[in-house]
mmCIF file of C-alpha atoms in Angstrom:
data_model
loop_
_atom_site.group_PDB
_atom_site.id
_atom_site.type_symbol
_atom_site.label_atom_id
_atom_site.label_comp_id
_atom_site.label_asym_id
_atom_site.label_seq_id
_atom_site.Cartn_x
_atom_site.Cartn_y
_atom_site.Cartn_z
ATOM 1 C CA MET A 1 46.307 -50.795 -44.336
ATOM 2 C CA THR A 2 43.663 -49.188 -46.578
ATOM 3 C CA GLN A 3 43.747 -50.450 -50.140
ATOM 4 C CA ILE A 4 44.910 -47.754 -52.541
ATOM 5 C CA THR A 5 42.946 -47.586 -55.791
ATOM 6 C CA VAL A 6 44.923 -46.171 -58.697
ATOM 7 C CA PRO A 7 42.847 -45.255 -61.766
ATOM 8 C CA THR A 8 43.492 -47.205 -64.954
ATOM 9 C CA LEU A 9 44.365 -44.872 -67.796
ATOM 10 C CA PRO A 10 43.470 -45.121 -71.477
ATOM 11 C CA VAL A 11 46.501 -46.069 -73.593
ATOM 12 C CA LEU A 12 47.436 -44.186 -76.749
ATOM 13 C CA THR A 13 47.588 -47.379 -78.813
ATOM 14 C CA ASP A 14 43.990 -48.235 -77.900
ATOM 15 C CA PHE A 15 42.648 -45.444 -80.115
ATOM 16 C CA ALA A 16 42.288 -45.119 -83.835
ATOM 17 C CA ALA A 17 44.560 -42.412 -85.211
ATOM 18 C CA ARG A 18 42.953 -38.960 -85.378
ATOM 19 C CA SER A 19 39.720 -40.215 -83.786
ATOM 20 C CA PRO A 20 37.810 -37.689 -81.619
ATOM 21 C CA GLU A 21 38.477 -39.860 -78.561
ATOM 22 C CA HIS A 22 42.243 -40.001 -79.127
ATOM 23 C CA PRO A 23 44.154 -38.144 -76.346
ATOM 24 C CA TRP A 24 45.997 -36.157 -79.004
ATOM 25 C CA THR A 25 42.713 -34.581 -80.109
ATOM 26 C CA ALA A 26 42.382 -32.929 -76.699
ATOM 27 C CA ASN A 27 46.064 -31.969 -76.724
ATOM 28 C CA GLU A 28 45.717 -30.299 -80.108
ATOM 29 C CA GLN A 29 42.797 -28.276 -78.767
ATOM 30 C CA LEU A 30 45.043 -27.123 -75.925
ATOM 31 C CA THR A 31 47.638 -25.844 -78.404
ATOM 32 C CA GLN A 32 44.912 -23.787 -80.057
ATOM 33 C CA SER A 33 43.709 -22.311 -76.759
ATOM 34 C CA PHE A 34 46.946 -21.710 -74.823
ATOM 35 C CA SER A 35 50.351 -20.305 -75.698
ATOM 36 C CA ARG A 36 52.403 -21.203 -72.609
ATOM 37 C CA ILE A 37 52.402 -25.004 -72.602
ATOM 38 C CA HIS A 38 55.298 -26.490 -70.655
ATOM 39 C CA CYS A 39 56.514 -29.863 -69.409
ATOM 40 C CA ALA A 40 58.503 -31.054 -66.406
ATOM 41 C CA THR A 41 61.399 -33.477 -66.153
ATOM 42 C CA GLY A 42 63.504 -34.094 -63.078
ATOM 43 C CA ALA A 43 65.415 -36.325 -60.734
ATOM 44 C CA ARG A 44 63.862 -39.087 -58.668
ATOM 45 C CA PRO A 45 64.164 -38.822 -54.868
ATOM 46 C CA GLN A 46 67.018 -41.317 -54.662
ATOM 47 C CA HIS A 47 69.113 -38.977 -56.800
ATOM 48 C CA ILE A 48 68.421 -35.809 -54.763
ATOM 49 C CA PRO A 49 71.050 -35.410 -52.027
ATOM 50 C CA GLY A 50 69.519 -34.972 -48.579
ATOM 51 C CA TYR A 51 65.939 -35.582 -49.728
ATOM 52 C CA GLN A 52 63.613 -37.052 -47.065
ATOM 53 C CA GLN A 53 60.484 -38.568 -48.553
ATOM 54 C CA GLY A 54 58.036 -37.688 -45.783
ATOM 55 C CA ARG A 55 59.480 -34.246 -45.184
ATOM 56 C CA ASP A 56 60.674 -32.620 -48.377
ATOM 57 C CA PHE A 57 58.105 -33.296 -51.109
ATOM 58 C CA HIS A 58 56.353 -29.993 -50.459
ATOM 59 C CA VAL A 59 59.672 -28.167 -50.697
ATOM 60 C CA LEU A 60 60.034 -29.523 -54.247
ATOM 61 C CA ALA A 61 56.441 -28.483 -54.948
ATOM 62 C CA TRP A 62 57.178 -24.984 -53.664
ATOM 63 C CA ILE A 63 60.222 -24.691 -55.929
ATOM 64 C CA ALA A 64 58.048 -25.840 -58.834
ATOM 65 C CA GLU A 65 55.270 -23.410 -57.903
ATOM 66 C CA ARG A 66 57.594 -20.410 -57.974
ATOM 67 C CA ALA A 67 58.932 -21.461 -61.373
ATOM 68 C CA LEU A 68 55.434 -21.996 -62.806
ATOM 69 C CA LYS A 69 54.410 -18.536 -61.595
ATOM 70 C CA ALA A 70 57.526 -16.930 -63.038
ATOM 71 C CA GLU A 71 56.951 -18.606 -66.425
ATOM 72 C CA ARG A 72 53.206 -17.857 -66.359
ATOM 73 C CA THR A 73 52.587 -21.490 -67.294
ATOM 74 C CA GLU A 74 49.069 -22.197 -68.568
ATOM 75 C CA VAL A 75 49.336 -25.944 -69.232
ATOM 76 C CA ILE A 76 51.786 -28.458 -67.779
ATOM 77 C CA PHE A 77 52.596 -31.930 -69.091
ATOM 78 C CA GLU A 78 54.259 -34.351 -66.662
ATOM 79 C CA GLY A 79 54.685 -38.106 -66.305
ATOM 80 C CA GLY A 80 53.549 -38.763 -62.734
ATOM 81 C CA ALA A 81 56.875 -40.169 -61.539
ATOM 82 C CA ASP A 82 57.880 -39.907 -57.892
ATOM 83 C CA GLY A 83 59.841 -36.729 -57.204
ATOM 84 C CA TRP A 84 59.887 -33.715 -59.500
ATOM 85 C CA ASP A 85 57.027 -34.851 -61.766
ATOM 86 C CA GLN A 86 54.583 -35.233 -58.886
ATOM 87 C CA ALA A 87 55.841 -32.056 -57.212
ATOM 88 C CA THR A 88 55.244 -30.019 -60.365
ATOM 89 C CA SER A 89 51.790 -31.536 -60.789
ATOM 90 C CA HIS A 90 50.950 -30.767 -57.146
ATOM 91 C CA ALA A 91 52.083 -27.159 -57.568
ATOM 92 C CA ALA A 92 50.164 -26.735 -60.811
ATOM 93 C CA ARG A 93 46.997 -28.004 -59.155
ATOM 94 C CA ASP A 94 47.361 -25.462 -56.346
ATOM 95 C CA LEU A 95 47.800 -22.715 -58.924
ATOM 96 C CA GLY A 96 44.815 -23.817 -61.026
ATOM 97 C CA ILE A 97 47.005 -24.642 -64.031
ATOM 98 C CA TYR A 98 45.636 -27.151 -66.563
ATOM 99 C CA ARG A 99 47.402 -30.472 -65.941
ATOM 100 C CA VAL A 100 48.036 -33.287 -68.394
ATOM 101 C CA LEU A 101 49.484 -36.434 -66.843
ATOM 102 C CA ASN A 102 50.925 -38.750 -69.459
ATOM 103 C CA ALA A 103 52.189 -41.805 -67.598
ATOM 104 C CA PRO A 104 54.622 -44.147 -69.354
ATOM 105 C CA PHE A 105 52.269 -47.090 -68.675
ATOM 106 C CA ASN A 106 49.566 -48.236 -66.315
ATOM 107 C CA GLY A 107 50.992 -49.664 -63.123
ATOM 108 C CA GLN A 108 54.112 -47.495 -62.853
ATOM 109 C CA HIS A 109 53.185 -47.098 -59.165
ATOM 110 C CA ALA A 110 54.134 -50.756 -58.647
ATOM 111 C CA LEU A 111 57.749 -49.549 -58.901
ATOM 112 C CA TRP A 112 57.374 -47.538 -55.665
ATOM 113 C CA LYS A 113 57.598 -49.109 -52.219
ATOM 114 C CA ASN A 114 56.265 -46.142 -50.242
ATOM 115 C CA PRO A 115 52.433 -46.297 -50.015
ATOM 116 C CA ASN A 116 52.224 -42.531 -49.430
ATOM 117 C CA VAL A 117 53.843 -41.916 -52.815
ATOM 118 C CA VAL A 118 51.274 -44.233 -54.404
ATOM 119 C CA ARG A 119 48.410 -42.415 -52.615
ATOM 120 C CA ARG A 120 49.727 -39.081 -53.829
ATOM 121 C CA TYR A 121 49.966 -40.411 -57.392
ATOM 122 C CA ALA A 122 46.395 -41.735 -57.258
ATOM 123 C CA ASP A 123 45.165 -38.355 -56.011
ATOM 124 C CA LEU A 124 47.024 -36.473 -58.743
ATOM 125 C CA LEU A 125 45.575 -38.828 -61.360
ATOM 126 C CA ASP A 126 42.066 -38.399 -59.983
ATOM 127 C CA THR A 127 42.304 -34.615 -60.143
ATOM 128 C CA ALA A 128 44.210 -34.261 -63.449
ATOM 129 C CA ASP A 129 42.414 -32.407 -66.225
ATOM 130 C CA HIS A 130 43.583 -34.965 -68.784
ATOM 131 C CA ALA A 131 45.482 -38.231 -68.240
ATOM 132 C CA TYR A 132 46.562 -41.187 -70.343
ATOM 133 C CA ALA A 133 49.287 -43.828 -70.649
ATOM 134 C CA VAL A 134 51.761 -43.704 -73.499
ATOM 135 C CA ALA A 135 52.422 -47.439 -73.874
ATOM 136 C CA ASP A 136 51.476 -50.890 -72.631
ATOM 137 C CA PRO A 137 54.760 -52.798 -72.339
ATOM 138 C CA ASP A 138 55.298 -56.277 -70.967
ATOM 139 C CA ARG A 139 56.261 -55.471 -67.351
ATOM 140 C CA ASN A 140 58.669 -58.422 -67.327
ATOM 141 C CA ASP A 141 60.556 -57.053 -70.322
ATOM 142 C CA LYS A 142 62.968 -54.490 -68.861
ATOM 143 C CA LYS A 143 63.919 -53.136 -72.279
ATOM 144 C CA ALA A 144 60.267 -52.564 -73.154
ATOM 145 C CA VAL A 145 59.682 -50.778 -69.834
ATOM 146 C CA VAL A 146 62.698 -48.497 -70.382
ATOM 147 C CA ARG A 147 61.484 -47.810 -73.928
ATOM 148 C CA ALA A 148 58.078 -46.809 -72.519
ATOM 149 C CA LEU A 149 59.798 -44.408 -70.117
ATOM 150 C CA MET A 150 61.671 -42.840 -73.029
ATOM 151 C CA ASP A 151 58.470 -42.674 -75.099
ATOM 152 C CA ARG A 152 56.866 -40.810 -72.199
ATOM 153 C CA ASN A 153 59.594 -38.162 -72.496
ATOM 154 C CA VAL A 154 59.013 -37.831 -76.227
ATOM 155 C CA GLU A 155 55.260 -37.499 -75.617
ATOM 156 C CA MET A 156 55.760 -34.666 -73.120
ATOM 157 C CA LEU A 157 58.111 -32.842 -75.460
ATOM 158 C CA ARG A 158 55.718 -33.250 -78.382
ATOM 159 C CA TRP A 159 53.300 -30.923 -76.595
ATOM 160 C CA GLY A 160 55.303 -29.035 -73.956
ATOM 161 C CA CYS A 161 58.256 -27.915 -76.066
ATOM 162 C CA GLN A 162 57.624 -24.213 -75.365
ATOM 163 C CA GLY A 163 59.265 -24.585 -71.972
ATOM 164 C CA VAL A 164 60.942 -27.572 -70.312
ATOM 165 C CA LEU A 165 61.259 -27.214 -66.514
ATOM 166 C CA PRO A 166 64.281 -29.325 -65.477
ATOM 167 C CA PHE A 167 65.366 -30.295 -61.971
ATOM 168 C CA ASN A 168 68.595 -32.247 -62.160
ATOM 169 C CA PRO A 169 71.670 -32.512 -59.892
ATOM 170 C CA PRO A 170 74.953 -31.711 -61.688
ATOM 171 C CA GLU A 171 76.232 -35.259 -61.186
ATOM 172 C CA ARG A 172 73.229 -36.531 -63.212
ATOM 173 C CA GLU A 173 73.880 -34.195 -66.129
ATOM 174 C CA HIS A 174 74.889 -36.996 -68.498
ATOM 175 C CA GLU A 175 73.005 -40.018 -67.138
ATOM 176 C CA GLY A 176 69.486 -41.071 -66.275
ATOM 177 C CA GLY A 177 66.027 -40.350 -67.667
ATOM 178 C CA THR A 178 66.127 -36.582 -67.103
ATOM 179 C CA ALA A 179 69.423 -36.240 -68.990
ATOM 180 C CA ALA A 180 67.951 -38.316 -71.829
ATOM 181 C CA CYS A 181 64.833 -36.128 -71.890
ATOM 182 C CA LEU A 182 66.937 -32.959 -72.073
ATOM 183 C CA ARG A 183 69.045 -34.405 -74.909
ATOM 184 C CA GLU A 184 65.829 -35.128 -76.811
ATOM 185 C CA ALA A 185 64.586 -31.616 -76.030
ATOM 186 C CA ARG A 186 67.744 -30.069 -77.509
ATOM 187 C CA LYS A 187 67.414 -32.269 -80.581
ATOM 188 C CA ARG A 188 63.858 -31.006 -81.069
ATOM 189 C CA GLY A 189 64.831 -27.374 -80.530
ATOM 190 C CA CYS A 190 62.732 -27.040 -77.393
ATOM 191 C CA ARG A 191 63.133 -24.097 -75.057
ATOM 192 C CA ILE A 192 64.857 -25.425 -71.946
ATOM 193 C CA LEU A 193 64.411 -23.295 -68.848
ATOM 194 C CA PRO A 194 67.176 -22.868 -66.231
ATOM 195 C CA ASN A 195 67.828 -25.916 -64.079
ATOM 196 C CA LEU A 196 65.913 -25.526 -60.798
ATOM 197 C CA TYR A 197 68.193 -27.789 -58.779
ATOM 198 C CA PRO A 198 70.145 -24.795 -57.345
ATOM 199 C CA GLU A 199 66.923 -23.856 -55.491
ATOM 200 C CA TRP A 200 67.184 -27.180 -53.671
ATOM 201 C CA GLU A 201 70.761 -26.365 -52.718
ATOM 202 C CA LYS A 202 69.505 -23.079 -51.233
ATOM 203 C CA TYR A 203 67.070 -25.075 -49.111
ATOM 204 C CA GLN A 204 69.830 -27.422 -47.997
ATOM 205 C CA SER A 205 72.010 -24.472 -46.981
ATOM 206 C CA GLY A 206 69.197 -22.723 -45.119
ATOM 207 C CA GLU A 207 68.965 -19.823 -47.560
ATOM 208 C CA LEU A 208 65.536 -21.028 -48.661
ATOM 209 C CA ARG A 209 63.569 -21.092 -45.397
ATOM 210 C CA VAL A 210 60.895 -23.672 -44.617
ATOM 211 C CA LEU A 211 58.719 -23.935 -41.513
ATOM 212 C CA HIS A 212 57.832 -27.620 -41.460
ATOM 213 C CA GLU A 213 55.280 -27.229 -38.670
ATOM 214 C CA ILE A 214 53.519 -24.430 -36.815
ATOM 215 C CA ARG A 215 52.078 -26.065 -33.700
ATOM 216 C CA ASN A 216 53.017 -24.426 -30.412
ATOM 217 C CA THR A 217 53.674 -21.132 -32.219
ATOM 218 C CA GLU A 218 51.673 -17.940 -32.738
ATOM 219 C CA LEU A 219 50.762 -19.247 -36.193
ATOM 220 C CA SER A 220 48.810 -22.161 -34.743
ATOM 221 C CA ASN A 221 45.019 -21.976 -34.517
ATOM 222 C CA MET A 222 45.446 -23.101 -30.907
ATOM 223 C CA ALA A 223 47.337 -19.963 -29.878
ATOM 224 C CA VAL A 224 45.515 -17.994 -27.171
ATOM 225 C CA LEU A 225 44.746 -14.508 -28.461
ATOM 226 C CA ASP A 226 45.593 -11.246 -26.701
ATOM 227 C CA LYS A 227 41.907 -10.406 -26.907
ATOM 228 C CA PRO A 228 38.968 -12.428 -28.242
ATOM 229 C CA ILE A 229 38.099 -12.096 -31.911
ATOM 230 C CA ARG A 230 34.557 -10.967 -32.581
ATOM 231 C CA MET A 231 32.774 -12.749 -35.413
ATOM 232 C CA ALA A 232 29.086 -12.188 -36.243
ATOM 233 C CA GLY A 233 28.487 -10.646 -32.833
ATOM 234 C CA GLU A 234 30.138 -13.462 -30.867
ATOM 235 C CA ASP A 235 33.521 -13.495 -29.091
ATOM 236 C CA TYR A 236 36.025 -16.352 -29.421
ATOM 237 C CA ALA A 237 39.124 -16.895 -27.284
ATOM 238 C CA THR A 238 41.062 -18.577 -30.102
ATOM 239 C CA LEU A 239 40.753 -19.131 -33.817
ATOM 240 C CA GLU A 240 40.148 -22.814 -33.065
ATOM 241 C CA HIS A 241 37.066 -21.898 -30.992
ATOM 242 C CA TYR A 242 35.680 -19.826 -33.870
ATOM 243 C CA PHE A 243 36.413 -22.405 -36.571
ATOM 244 C CA GLN A 244 34.899 -25.331 -34.660
ATOM 245 C CA ALA A 245 31.762 -23.343 -33.769
ATOM 246 C CA ALA A 246 31.313 -22.331 -37.405
ATOM 247 C CA LYS A 247 30.834 -25.992 -38.370
ATOM 248 C CA THR A 248 27.247 -25.937 -37.112
ATOM 249 C CA THR A 249 24.197 -23.676 -37.148
ATOM 250 C CA ASN A 250 22.910 -25.190 -33.887
ATOM 251 C CA PRO A 251 22.947 -22.320 -31.327
ATOM 252 C CA ALA A 252 23.406 -24.596 -28.289
ATOM 253 C CA GLN A 253 26.338 -26.433 -29.865
ATOM 254 C CA ARG A 254 27.968 -23.163 -30.939
ATOM 255 C CA GLN A 255 27.681 -21.757 -27.420
ATOM 256 C CA LEU A 256 29.115 -24.941 -25.909
ATOM 257 C CA ILE A 257 32.168 -24.644 -28.154
ATOM 258 C CA ARG A 258 32.489 -20.898 -27.559
ATOM 259 C CA ASN A 259 32.584 -21.529 -23.794
ATOM 260 C CA ALA A 260 35.145 -24.360 -24.016
ATOM 261 C CA ALA A 261 37.973 -23.878 -21.493
ATOM 262 C CA THR A 262 40.739 -24.634 -24.014
ATOM 263 C CA PRO A 263 41.164 -24.757 -27.789
ATOM 264 C CA ALA A 264 41.764 -28.508 -27.520
ATOM 265 C CA GLU A 265 38.383 -28.869 -25.833
ATOM 266 C CA ALA A 266 36.805 -26.752 -28.567
ATOM 267 C CA ARG A 267 38.299 -29.071 -31.201
ATOM 268 C CA ARG A 268 36.988 -32.146 -29.383
ATOM 269 C CA LEU A 269 33.494 -30.680 -29.201
ATOM 270 C CA GLY A 270 33.628 -29.669 -32.855
ATOM 271 C CA ARG A 271 34.043 -33.297 -33.893
ATOM 272 C CA SER A 272 30.555 -34.195 -32.673
ATOM 273 C CA VAL A 273 28.423 -31.236 -33.819
ATOM 274 C CA THR A 274 25.583 -31.377 -36.310
ATOM 275 C CA LEU A 275 27.620 -30.430 -39.364
ATOM 276 C CA ARG A 276 26.055 -27.814 -41.608
ATOM 277 C CA GLU A 277 25.332 -29.161 -45.097
ATOM 278 C CA ASP A 278 27.412 -26.539 -46.890
ATOM 279 C CA TRP A 279 30.459 -26.886 -44.644
ATOM 280 C CA ASP A 280 32.793 -28.317 -47.282
ATOM 281 C CA THR A 281 32.171 -25.314 -49.533
ATOM 282 C CA LEU A 282 32.427 -22.793 -46.698
ATOM 283 C CA ARG A 283 35.357 -24.001 -44.610
ATOM 284 C CA LEU A 284 38.127 -22.271 -46.561
ATOM 285 C CA ASP A 285 36.289 -18.945 -46.427
ATOM 286 C CA VAL A 286 35.583 -19.427 -42.708
ATOM 287 C CA MET A 287 39.251 -20.095 -42.000
ATOM 288 C CA HIS A 288 40.351 -17.128 -44.103
ATOM 289 C CA ALA A 289 37.982 -14.764 -42.265
ATOM 290 C CA GLY A 290 39.229 -15.995 -38.903
ATOM 291 C CA LEU A 291 42.863 -15.648 -39.886
ATOM 292 C CA ARG A 292 42.316 -12.061 -40.991
ATOM 293 C CA LYS A 293 40.824 -11.199 -37.596
ATOM 294 C CA LYS A 294 43.529 -13.015 -35.648
ATOM 295 C CA PHE A 295 46.475 -11.538 -37.527
ATOM 296 C CA ALA A 296 45.093 -8.028 -37.229
ATOM 297 C CA GLN A 297 46.329 -8.212 -33.625
ATOM 298 C CA PRO A 298 49.869 -6.742 -33.423
ATOM 299 C CA ARG A 299 51.659 -9.659 -31.741
ATOM 300 C CA PHE A 300 50.344 -12.151 -34.268
ATOM 301 C CA ALA A 301 50.875 -9.815 -37.214
ATOM 302 C CA ALA A 302 54.520 -9.494 -36.172
ATOM 303 C CA ALA A 303 54.894 -13.274 -35.865
ATOM 304 C CA LEU A 304 53.547 -13.805 -39.368
ATOM 305 C CA ALA A 305 55.697 -11.032 -40.831
ATOM 306 C CA ALA A 306 58.755 -12.593 -39.168
ATOM 307 C CA THR A 307 58.390 -15.652 -41.379
ATOM 308 C CA GLY A 308 59.588 -13.510 -44.294
ATOM 309 C CA ASP A 309 59.217 -15.431 -47.531
ATOM 310 C CA ALA A 310 59.502 -18.873 -45.900
ATOM 311 C CA LEU A 311 57.378 -21.804 -46.997
ATOM 312 C CA ILE A 312 54.842 -22.455 -44.215
ATOM 313 C CA LEU A 313 53.711 -26.050 -43.773
ATOM 314 C CA GLU A 314 51.100 -27.239 -41.305
ATOM 315 C CA GLY A 315 53.037 -30.445 -40.669
ATOM 316 C CA ASN A 316 51.195 -32.883 -38.434
ATOM 317 C CA THR A 317 51.053 -36.481 -37.239
ATOM 318 C CA TRP A 318 47.261 -36.784 -36.999
ATOM 319 C CA ASN A 319 46.551 -37.415 -40.699
ATOM 320 C CA ASP A 320 45.171 -33.972 -41.541
ATOM 321 C CA GLU A 321 45.855 -33.876 -45.267
ATOM 322 C CA PHE A 322 43.433 -31.059 -46.049
ATOM 323 C CA TRP A 323 44.679 -28.260 -43.815
ATOM 324 C CA GLY A 324 48.194 -29.630 -43.496
ATOM 325 C CA VAL A 325 50.716 -32.272 -44.487
ATOM 326 C CA CYS A 326 51.190 -35.707 -42.926
ATOM 327 C CA LYS A 327 53.982 -38.063 -44.036
ATOM 328 C CA GLY A 328 54.582 -35.984 -47.136
ATOM 329 C CA VAL A 329 50.948 -36.014 -48.301
ATOM 330 C CA GLY A 330 48.501 -33.122 -48.042
ATOM 331 C CA ARG A 331 47.077 -29.954 -49.576
ATOM 332 C CA ASN A 332 48.422 -27.648 -46.828
ATOM 333 C CA HIS A 333 45.503 -25.229 -47.135
ATOM 334 C CA LEU A 334 46.225 -23.615 -43.764
ATOM 335 C CA GLY A 335 49.847 -22.995 -44.683
ATOM 336 C CA ARG A 336 48.815 -21.540 -48.025
ATOM 337 C CA LEU A 337 46.233 -19.249 -46.420
ATOM 338 C CA LEU A 338 48.866 -17.985 -43.994
ATOM 339 C CA MET A 339 51.327 -17.273 -46.815
ATOM 340 C CA ASN A 340 48.658 -15.495 -48.865
ATOM 341 C CA LEU A 341 47.697 -13.378 -45.873
ATOM 342 C CA ARG A 342 51.355 -12.576 -45.197
#
């Protein structure tokens, strides 16, 4: 198994008070620049009825994304914990919201047994706009660890009191870290937003629709088109043919892919092309252009419209964490492009 490297965070107590390097200096600058600074607190997966770790994380993130949009959040503080914290951070990143991750202490990931949760945490730390640890407790002292978790809540509320986004099952209303955080929020006079847990209940009941995968459907890039799409003067039988050919500027390689008998063959050929140097910066635009052409065809337009307002996930088992989601980890760029186009 690949070793997961989790960044080590600066700790509040390592800095002289009011020094320019102190994390609070950056936080104070945020309060001067933004007016809608919020924080997230919510249940851990083991306290969410019906939650499946590898399947449902992106549902939580979707619930968080809709709430962040509705509140017009500009900055989000969260603690990096498995479950609602990470889901809110993931959603904020997709929306381009400034993210501050204030972990209770370095090494909180050692509490999690699932390596995919640890990988997701490391990725969220790496991409956070600002991150630090609140305390440095003795990990063998359970009381000190719990105190650090509570201090993390206080730290979030210190800065994100304009709007607390809670996600808490009714049976946890009076117990656990989220309940404690909300009690502290009330004591401080923070604005507490409506509990978002009922959105999870809608998902459980089927009212909130989610397409967990799109392979073997009209939404898939592998779907054979009713007529070829024409891009830059060349015809392509499927979106997969077009996308794989776009990876290279080599005319012979592009023609070989364009003439591939199946989309699977086009994908195989695309793995061995001379990759254009600017591919990483172009690939989202290339996919978007191809999707627009494909879904201009009536049958495919109808299939996309039929998804209504469902969350579309490009769930897969082949470790594609850029375009889709594998084992609960991934950016789901293809799903997001489809929803934006819809």
